[in-house]
Short mmCIF file of C-alpha atoms in Angstrom, two decimals:
data_model
loop_
_atom_site.label_atom_id
_atom_site.label_comp_id
_atom_site.label_asym_id
_atom_site.label_seq_id
_atom_site.Cartn_x
_atom_site.Cartn_y
_atom_site.Cartn_z
CA UNK A 12 -49.51 -14.85 -7.22
CA UNK A 13 -47.42 -15.92 -10.21
CA UNK A 14 -45.25 -13.08 -11.51
CA UNK A 15 -44.26 -13.19 -15.15
CA UNK A 16 -40.64 -12.14 -14.43
CA UNK A 17 -38.42 -12.52 -11.41
CA UNK A 18 -35.26 -10.43 -10.81
CA UNK A 19 -33.42 -10.83 -7.49
CA UNK A 20 -31.82 -7.47 -6.70
CA UNK A 21 -30.35 -7.51 -3.21
CA UNK A 22 -27.14 -9.20 -2.03
CA UNK A 23 -23.93 -10.60 -3.45
CA UNK A 24 -23.99 -12.53 -6.72
CA UNK A 25 -24.01 -15.92 -4.94
CA UNK A 26 -27.04 -14.79 -2.92
CA UNK A 27 -28.79 -13.57 -6.06
CA UNK A 28 -28.12 -16.94 -7.68
CA UNK A 29 -29.57 -18.87 -4.74
CA UNK A 30 -32.63 -16.61 -4.64
CA UNK A 31 -33.20 -17.19 -8.37
CA UNK A 32 -32.73 -20.96 -7.90
CA UNK A 33 -35.25 -20.94 -5.04
CA UNK A 34 -37.81 -19.09 -7.16
CA UNK A 35 -37.28 -21.63 -9.98
CA UNK A 36 -37.54 -24.64 -7.62
CA UNK A 37 -40.71 -23.38 -5.98
CA UNK A 38 -42.20 -22.60 -9.38
CA UNK A 39 -43.68 -19.25 -8.49
CA UNK A 40 -42.50 -17.54 -11.70
CA UNK A 41 -44.60 -18.10 -14.82
CA UNK A 42 -42.07 -16.51 -17.17
CA UNK A 43 -38.36 -15.82 -17.12
CA UNK A 44 -35.92 -15.36 -14.22
CA UNK A 45 -33.26 -12.70 -14.82
CA UNK A 46 -30.01 -12.92 -12.91
CA UNK A 47 -28.30 -9.57 -13.52
CA UNK A 48 -25.41 -7.53 -12.17
CA UNK A 49 -25.08 -3.78 -11.58
CA UNK A 50 -25.32 -1.88 -14.84
CA UNK A 51 -27.32 -4.55 -16.68
CA UNK A 52 -30.63 -2.96 -17.77
CA UNK A 53 -33.76 -4.96 -18.55
CA UNK A 54 -36.27 -3.55 -21.02
CA UNK A 55 -39.90 -4.39 -20.46
CA UNK A 56 -42.53 -4.15 -23.18
CA UNK A 57 -46.21 -5.14 -22.99
CA UNK A 58 -45.49 -8.80 -23.69
CA UNK A 59 -41.71 -9.35 -23.30
CA UNK A 60 -38.66 -8.48 -21.28
CA UNK A 61 -35.08 -8.68 -22.50
CA UNK A 62 -31.58 -7.62 -21.55
CA UNK A 63 -30.12 -4.44 -23.00
CA UNK A 64 -26.48 -3.43 -23.46
CA UNK A 65 -24.73 -2.82 -20.15
CA UNK A 66 -24.40 0.74 -18.90
CA UNK A 67 -21.74 2.30 -16.68
CA UNK A 68 -22.69 1.83 -13.07
CA UNK A 69 -20.90 1.80 -9.77
CA UNK A 70 -20.57 3.50 -6.46
CA UNK A 71 -20.74 7.25 -6.21
CA UNK A 72 -19.20 8.83 -3.13
CA UNK A 73 -20.96 11.88 -1.73
CA UNK A 74 -19.61 14.09 1.00
CA UNK A 75 -21.83 14.52 4.05
CA UNK A 76 -23.77 17.76 3.92
CA UNK A 77 -23.65 17.87 0.13
CA UNK A 78 -25.27 15.87 -2.64
CA UNK A 79 -22.47 16.53 -5.11
CA UNK A 80 -20.26 13.70 -6.29
CA UNK A 81 -16.71 13.74 -4.92
CA UNK A 82 -13.93 13.89 -7.50
CA UNK A 83 -11.52 10.96 -7.81
CA UNK A 84 -8.61 13.22 -6.77
CA UNK A 85 -10.30 14.04 -3.45
CA UNK A 86 -10.99 10.36 -2.78
CA UNK A 87 -7.36 9.46 -3.58
CA UNK A 88 -6.09 12.22 -1.24
CA UNK A 89 -8.35 10.99 1.56
CA UNK A 90 -7.11 7.43 0.97
CA UNK A 91 -3.47 8.58 1.29
CA UNK A 92 -4.26 10.50 4.48
CA UNK A 93 -6.03 7.50 5.99
CA UNK A 94 -3.06 5.23 5.22
CA UNK A 95 -0.12 7.55 5.95
CA UNK A 96 -1.42 10.10 8.46
CA UNK A 97 -0.52 13.77 8.56
CA UNK A 98 1.52 16.07 10.80
CA UNK A 99 0.68 19.78 10.69
CA UNK A 100 2.96 22.22 12.54
CA UNK A 101 1.48 25.55 13.63
CA UNK A 102 4.40 27.91 14.17
CA UNK A 103 4.37 31.69 14.80
CA UNK A 104 7.63 33.31 13.67
CA UNK A 105 8.48 37.00 14.12
CA UNK A 106 9.09 38.27 10.60
CA UNK A 107 11.66 40.85 11.77
CA UNK A 108 13.82 38.71 14.06
CA UNK A 109 13.15 35.22 12.72
CA UNK A 110 12.52 33.96 16.30
CA UNK A 111 9.62 31.80 17.39
CA UNK A 112 6.94 33.91 19.06
CA UNK A 113 5.42 31.03 21.01
CA UNK A 114 5.80 27.31 21.51
CA UNK A 115 4.81 25.53 18.29
CA UNK A 116 1.70 23.39 18.21
CA UNK A 117 1.81 20.13 16.29
CA UNK A 118 -1.46 18.57 15.15
CA UNK A 119 -1.37 14.92 14.07
CA UNK A 120 -3.96 12.67 12.47
CA UNK A 121 -3.57 8.98 11.69
CA UNK A 122 -0.72 8.30 14.15
CA UNK A 123 -0.66 6.11 17.22
CA UNK A 124 2.02 5.67 19.87
CA UNK A 125 4.31 2.70 19.28
CA UNK A 126 4.24 -0.44 21.38
CA UNK A 127 6.58 1.04 24.01
CA UNK A 128 3.97 3.76 24.67
CA UNK A 129 6.38 6.65 24.12
CA UNK A 130 4.44 9.86 23.51
CA UNK A 131 5.10 12.20 20.61
CA UNK A 132 7.06 15.14 22.04
CA UNK A 133 5.12 18.06 20.57
CA UNK A 134 7.52 20.64 21.99
CA UNK A 135 10.74 19.04 20.79
CA UNK A 136 10.58 20.37 17.24
CA UNK A 137 10.01 23.93 18.38
CA UNK A 138 12.65 23.90 21.11
CA UNK A 139 15.14 22.44 18.64
CA UNK A 140 14.46 25.33 16.25
CA UNK A 141 14.64 27.81 19.14
CA UNK A 142 18.00 26.38 20.29
CA UNK A 143 19.42 27.23 16.90
CA UNK A 144 18.52 30.84 17.61
CA UNK A 145 17.06 33.19 15.09
CA UNK A 146 17.19 32.15 11.49
CA UNK A 147 20.25 33.67 9.84
CA UNK A 148 19.72 37.33 8.97
CA UNK A 149 19.81 36.79 5.22
CA UNK A 150 17.17 34.06 5.44
CA UNK A 151 14.75 35.42 8.02
CA UNK A 152 12.50 37.02 5.39
CA UNK A 153 12.76 34.24 2.81
CA UNK A 154 9.66 32.23 3.71
CA UNK A 155 10.56 29.46 1.26
CA UNK A 156 13.86 28.84 3.12
CA UNK A 157 12.13 29.06 6.51
CA UNK A 158 9.45 26.54 5.47
CA UNK A 159 12.05 24.13 4.13
CA UNK A 160 14.10 24.31 7.36
CA UNK A 161 10.95 23.58 9.38
CA UNK A 162 10.10 20.63 7.10
CA UNK A 163 13.61 19.20 7.47
CA UNK A 164 13.49 19.61 11.28
CA UNK A 165 10.05 18.04 11.59
CA UNK A 166 10.54 15.21 9.11
CA UNK A 167 12.59 13.13 11.54
CA UNK A 168 10.44 13.51 14.68
CA UNK A 169 7.80 10.82 13.99
CA UNK A 170 10.63 8.28 13.43
CA UNK A 171 12.66 9.45 16.44
CA UNK A 172 9.66 9.18 18.74
CA UNK A 173 8.72 5.72 17.39
CA UNK A 174 5.32 6.71 16.09
CA UNK A 175 3.73 4.44 13.55
CA UNK A 176 1.00 5.25 11.07
CA UNK A 177 -2.36 3.93 12.24
CA UNK A 178 -3.52 0.88 10.37
#
């Protein structure tokens, strides 16, 4: 079998080059050998083949369970989460008294205990807020103020407990 054209298509560029060189050395190709990269189209006619202008090509990320392309913003958010981790507090607050109704739950992703093995104290943030008592009467219905106080309280706990973002 002596194909008229040979186009290696699988592997890194150096592997494509070696495959093309092997085909040339062995002499199995009667015509031209094309060494191309992603996005480089080849147009075949009845008696010729030639390179066309490059087209946009690249990787497309698809979410599992869907065949739709993922937007760049979603990919960037996932990259940040994978590098920095996330701490999500789940806190039930009585809207009339401003007191915690139960012990808060803290969900973390992307964090590991530090070298000394100290565990993240999930109850510390809630008990600290409970020790302060009910949120001041003028602020107990202002959810923006309540959220900000919780953020401020929780912001220091990963550092105080020597947690490091997973690498």
